[in-house]
Structures are given as C-alpha cells and as structure tokens.
Amino acid sequence: MSSDAARDGWYRVRMPVRFRDLDPMGHAHHTLPLVYVEEARASLWRALTGSAGADSPDYIMAEVTVRYHARIAYPCDLSVGLMVRRVGTSSFLTDFDVRDPAGVLLASGRAAHVSYDYAAGRSKPLDPALREALQARCVAAA
Amino acid sequence: MSSDAARDGWYRVRMPVRFRDLDPMGHAHHTLPLVYVEEARASLWRALTGSAGADSPDYIMAEVTVRYHARIAYPCDLSVGLMVRRVGTSSFLTDFDVRDPAGVLLASGRAAHVSYDYAAGRSKPLDPALREALQARCVAAA
Amino acid sequence: MSSDAARDGWYRVRMPVRFRDLDPMGHAHHTLPLVYVEEARASLWRALTGSAGADSPDYIMAEVTVRYHARIAYPCDLSVGLMVRRVGTSSFLTDFDVRDPAGVLLASGRAAHVSYDYAAGRSKPLDPALREALQARCVAAA
Amino acid sequence: MSSDAARDGWYRVRMPVRFRDLDPMGHAHHTLPLVYVEEARASLWRALTGSAGADSPDYIMAEVTVRYHARIAYPCDLSVGLMVRRVGTSSFLTDFDVRDPAGVLLASGRAAHVSYDYAAGRSKPLDPALREALQARCVAAA
C-alpha cells in the first residue's frame, strides 16, 4: 500500500485485492469496498496525526452508503480514494471511491463519522488540531 | 440460525456473533451487519424459491446504506430482520435491521438489488415466479 | 449456536456456515475450521470460567494443525467438537473436529495454547482454578 | 504486493496488514498467516503458469500446520515467503514464513496440497508442465 495526496483533494492509496476477498461469484464480496476504504482512512489518519499506530479508536462510523459500479476482480491493485467533505463539531463526512489501475470506477460512497468517547459511551468534540487538519483537506461537495 | 416470518412483514433469522467478527475496539466490525443481513436474505431466498442451495447468484447489490445505532457485542445471538420494500421489473429494495435479543436496534439500512445476467454482464428481468413471491411479501415504506 | 458436553469428553457446539465463509471454489475457505473451533473454545471457556464475556484474552495459540477431510458446504449447520488432550503448567493441548449434521468428518486438528501475560509479553502459569477445570475435562490421546 | 525469487529458494511477496485483520487482542487473528501465505502461493502460481488469473482452482489443501512466533502488528508491510519442499505425483509440500520488515519471524509452517479434479471429486496427477516447474523450484528440507 502506498499513498499520495493528489492535488484535487482526493487522498489515494494503492492496495492489492486478496483471494480471500472473493466470494463464490468470483468477485470481491460486497463488504470489501468498506475494508479497502478503511485502509485509506487509517493511512490519512496517520498522515494527519503523525501517529504510526493503528486506526485511531476515537471515532466511529455513524452511517455509510456504498454504490457498486463494477465487479472487483482478482488479482488487482486497486486505487482507493478518500475526500473530506464536511467537518462539524464532533463529526465529519468523507466520500470514497475504489478504482482499478486504469481508473475505472468500481465502487463509491459516503460515510459519516462521529468522534466518540468510548469510556463515556457518547460523542465528543473533535480534537481541535485534528479538526483543523481535516478542515484544511476539506473540499465541499458541489 | 432459525427463521420465522413475523406477521408484520419482517422476515427474521437468529444468528450468533463470532469472535472473529470483532475488531480491536471489541465490537463487531462495521462490515458485519452486511454479513448478517446476507444470511437473512439467503434464508428468505431459500424459502421463496424452495431451493436448498447457496445464496442465489442471479442478483447483485447495486447500493446499500447502513446506519449504526449501537455497538454489537460478543457473545450475542442477534435477530436479523429483512423486509421487501419495492419490487420493480429487474430490481427490488429491502430494508433490514439487526437487533439484540431484547430487541434493541443495533444497525439498520436499505439495499437495492438488481437481477443480473452474469454471462451477458448486464441486468435482466426478475424471474416472474420470484417477482410474484417478492411482491406478495412487499410492504411499501410509509 | 448451542452447546453440550457429550459423555465421551468431546465438547460440542452447533454453528451455521455463512455465505461469506465461502471462497470462489464454493466451499468454506480453508481458514474457516479455525474460526468455527474458536467458537467452540470460547463456549467451553465461558462454561469453565462462568464468564459471560468474550474469548478470554489470557492465552494465545502457539501452534495449530488442520487436516481437511471433505469440503464444507453452504448452507450447513455444523457440529464443532473440542477435546482437552493435555494440561501443562502454562499450556494445554486441544483436539478438534468439524462435522456435518450427519456426523461426517469435514476437518480435524490439534492446537497448542499457552497462557500469556500480555503486559509482560511472556507466558505465565495457568490460573489454578482453570487448570483444574481443564484437567477434569482432559482425555489423554490414545 | 510485490514479489521476488530470492537465490535461496524462498519465493517472497510483500503484503500490507489490514486493520480488519486484527482481533480484539490488537494483533492479526491467528487465521491471517494462512491468508497471507495464500497470496504468496497465488503469486508463485501465476509466475509458474504464466496465468494472470485467480488462484488456480485445481489443487486443494490437505493439511496445514502454523506456528506462531510473535504477534503480527498493524500497520505493517509483511514479507511472506514460500518454499517448495517436495513434489509427488499428485501432491506437493510447501514451507512458509511470515516476517516483519526487519526480518523477524512472526509465523511459519508447512502445507500439503493435492491436485484435485473438482468434477470427479478426487485427486488427479499434477499437470506435467506444472510438476516440472515445481520440481525446478524444490529445495528438499534438511
């Protein structure tokens, strides 16, 4: 997996499809775009926070929509893109896409994330430094 | 997994959470509601078609939205519900929910499915008998 | 999933195969017997310790062997068996099998587990009460 | 994932750990070494057969042993190695290892594979060209 921040606001990582991702239909199971996008998000998170650790535990997914445009084949080195679309007090929106090496769109969608206090069991305000970093990357949807 | 068709139109199956479903946060990974609902859909499919086989290969998911209401714990025997919401010529909509044994809502959502001709690589009309069976179960959203 | 402790020393649970367990060959991927057996082990663990919680975090797997006897189909309610074979100071051995509802052997194997102190990063003696409970269930291999 | 055939007979690929590979203990679940090794095997298969397609469907796993040497962390770019150890008429043995970027051994093991005729439901002789290619790579265990 390698990453780059394209000039257009999309943060992209490359990631290989695994044989285990496939289902009996011979394509990646319909849950896999979410797994691929999670890697892009974790990579962006590490870039924004300077942390080398795991996907930060202090936000949770509130809602996600995935649209399936074409079958994801194996083997394939996917390009997975992430774009910050809106940053609120305790939540943020991201758009994502999954493309084949030629740029063909395979899956796309949007996710709403909430900053979460696991000890208290409720949402909490985004860390100010992280909020600022997210806003600096934010490209409002047309 | 056991199943029953409640009087209110929701088709429900029970299914145990597995340890492997959990992620480092200690709850089921956010892809798992889709896996649980797939079992409800396959069970309904077997009931409607009289087939004992695998999840039918002749429809694909076009779009799905999941909302996360509460963390899914382990161990837990979930109740997973499915409701047919609309039946078109070559597609149908389903609503779903995932509940704990006390009925507490953990996840919910909606999926759009398209009848698919794998050989031709394009959508095809729903089989008339299946279409009729789906319509007989359909409860239009309010 | 339901469980019972058969008179012959095998602890058994029932567990449904999921569609997501399958790979493109149409049978459960070869990692799945380990996932099924993990559920039997966690269930036995809860029975032995009286805990309602997750698979105990204080032992790790040191080595496992799986033999594949027949393909695992879908849908199927498997019977998964676990037998304690040897109990040492800080480790224990288990044998396992995975059978179809007619009792046909699909997979079998043996695992070595080590009691582990995550904070210290090394093995530790088994808790005396747990060690006694494991020994009471132990049936030495012929 | 990139690959290279080292002079010592080990075929190696690189592969990123995913967040979804982790379990509640914060390391890759104990099934994951098998998933990583499957990618090395599929990559070697494509190199040997010149095929660009999926993991060949014409062999199955008969038995596998995994030893766990150290926890697999995230994020991490693993090095996964594969070595052909014996080639028979209808079967072959492989050794494997999983290492961190510094070469530290995390998991290792051995797998027995059988050439399989899915239509007939029984083993079949290895394809002569493939058998020769495997033998050319084979390094008998000491």
PDB file of C-alpha atoms in Angstrom, chain C residues 23 25 27 29-32 34-35 38 41 55-58 60-69 71 116 118, chain D residues 23 25 27 29-32 34-35 38 41 55-58 60-69 71 116 118:
ATOM      1  CA  ASP C  23     -14.479 -18.815  -1.431  1.00  0.00           C
ATOM      2  CA  MET C  25     -14.444 -22.739  -5.135  1.00  0.00           C
ATOM      3  CA  HIS C  27     -16.807 -24.223  -0.173  1.00  0.00           C
ATOM      4  CA  HIS C  29     -12.251 -21.138   2.802  1.00  0.00           C
ATOM      5  CA  HIS C  30      -9.564 -23.269   4.455  1.00  0.00           C
ATOM      6  CA  THR C  31      -9.179 -20.812   7.338  1.00  0.00           C
ATOM      7  CA  LEU C  32     -12.788 -21.326   8.455  1.00  0.00           C
ATOM      8  CA  LEU C  34     -10.165 -22.397  12.814  1.00  0.00           C
ATOM      9  CA  VAL C  35     -12.915 -19.800  13.142  1.00  0.00           C
ATOM     10  CA  GLU C  38     -12.604 -20.745  18.118  1.00  0.00           C
ATOM     11  CA  ARG C  41     -13.283 -22.965  22.574  1.00  0.00           C
ATOM     12  CA  ASP C  55     -12.978 -15.293  24.394  1.00  0.00           C
ATOM     13  CA  SER C  56     -10.526 -14.917  27.289  1.00  0.00           C
ATOM     14  CA  PRO C  57      -7.548 -12.734  26.379  1.00  0.00           C
ATOM     15  CA  ASP C  58      -5.063 -14.555  28.573  1.00  0.00           C
ATOM     16  CA  ILE C  60      -2.586 -17.428  22.831  1.00  0.00           C
ATOM     17  CA  MET C  61      -2.195 -20.071  20.169  1.00  0.00           C
ATOM     18  CA  ALA C  62       1.332 -21.448  19.828  1.00  0.00           C
ATOM     19  CA  GLU C  63       0.762 -23.988  17.042  1.00  0.00           C
ATOM     20  CA  VAL C  64      -2.153 -25.480  15.151  1.00  0.00           C
ATOM     21  CA  THR C  65      -2.571 -28.252  12.589  1.00  0.00           C
ATOM     22  CA  VAL C  66      -5.675 -28.636  10.437  1.00  0.00           C
ATOM     23  CA  ARG C  67      -6.496 -31.637   8.258  1.00  0.00           C
ATOM     24  CA  TYR C  68      -9.111 -31.225   5.532  1.00  0.00           C
ATOM     25  CA  HIS C  69     -11.263 -34.320   5.023  1.00  0.00           C
ATOM     26  CA  ARG C  71     -15.478 -29.736   1.544  1.00  0.00           C
ATOM     27  CA  TYR C 116       0.075 -15.463  28.206  1.00  0.00           C
ATOM     28  CA  TYR C 118       0.105  -9.541  27.624  1.00  0.00           C
TER      29      TYR C 118
ATOM     30  CA  ASP D  23      -8.840  -9.119  16.518  1.00  0.00           C
ATOM     31  CA  MET D  25      -6.244  -8.534  21.200  1.00  0.00           C
ATOM     32  CA  HIS D  27      -2.889  -8.303  16.611  1.00  0.00           C
ATOM     33  CA  HIS D  29      -6.146 -13.016  14.103  1.00  0.00           C
ATOM     34  CA  HIS D  30      -4.455 -16.424  14.091  1.00  0.00           C
ATOM     35  CA  THR D  31      -6.058 -17.335  10.746  1.00  0.00           C
ATOM     36  CA  LEU D  32      -4.318 -14.476   8.928  1.00  0.00           C
ATOM     37  CA  LEU D  34      -2.844 -18.579   6.094  1.00  0.00           C
ATOM     38  CA  VAL D  35      -4.417 -15.704   4.160  1.00  0.00           C
ATOM     39  CA  GLU D  38      -2.278 -17.859   0.095  1.00  0.00           C
ATOM     40  CA  ARG D  41       1.183 -19.125  -3.321  1.00  0.00           C
ATOM     41  CA  ASP D  55      -5.526 -18.714  -7.534  1.00  0.00           C
ATOM     42  CA  SER D  56      -5.742 -21.882  -9.626  1.00  0.00           C
ATOM     43  CA  PRO D  57      -8.779 -23.967  -8.740  1.00  0.00           C
ATOM     44  CA  ASP D  58      -7.182 -27.322  -9.409  1.00  0.00           C
ATOM     45  CA  ILE D  60      -6.749 -28.152  -2.580  1.00  0.00           C
ATOM     46  CA  MET D  61      -5.141 -28.055   0.829  1.00  0.00           C
ATOM     47  CA  ALA D  62      -4.913 -31.432   2.559  1.00  0.00           C
ATOM     48  CA  GLU D  63      -3.174 -30.401   5.786  1.00  0.00           C
ATOM     49  CA  VAL D  64      -1.523 -27.311   7.202  1.00  0.00           C
ATOM     50  CA  THR D  65       0.464 -26.513  10.340  1.00  0.00           C
ATOM     51  CA  VAL D  66       1.064 -22.964  11.578  1.00  0.00           C
ATOM     52  CA  ARG D  67       3.471 -21.979  14.359  1.00  0.00           C
ATOM     53  CA  TYR D  68       3.074 -18.550  15.941  1.00  0.00           C
ATOM     54  CA  HIS D  69       6.361 -16.910  16.888  1.00  0.00           C
ATOM     55  CA  ARG D  71       2.324 -11.065  17.321  1.00  0.00           C
ATOM     56  CA  TYR D 116      -7.843 -32.095  -7.391  1.00  0.00           C
ATOM     57  CA  TYR D 118     -13.457 -30.905  -8.901  1.00  0.00           C
TER      58      TYR D 118
END
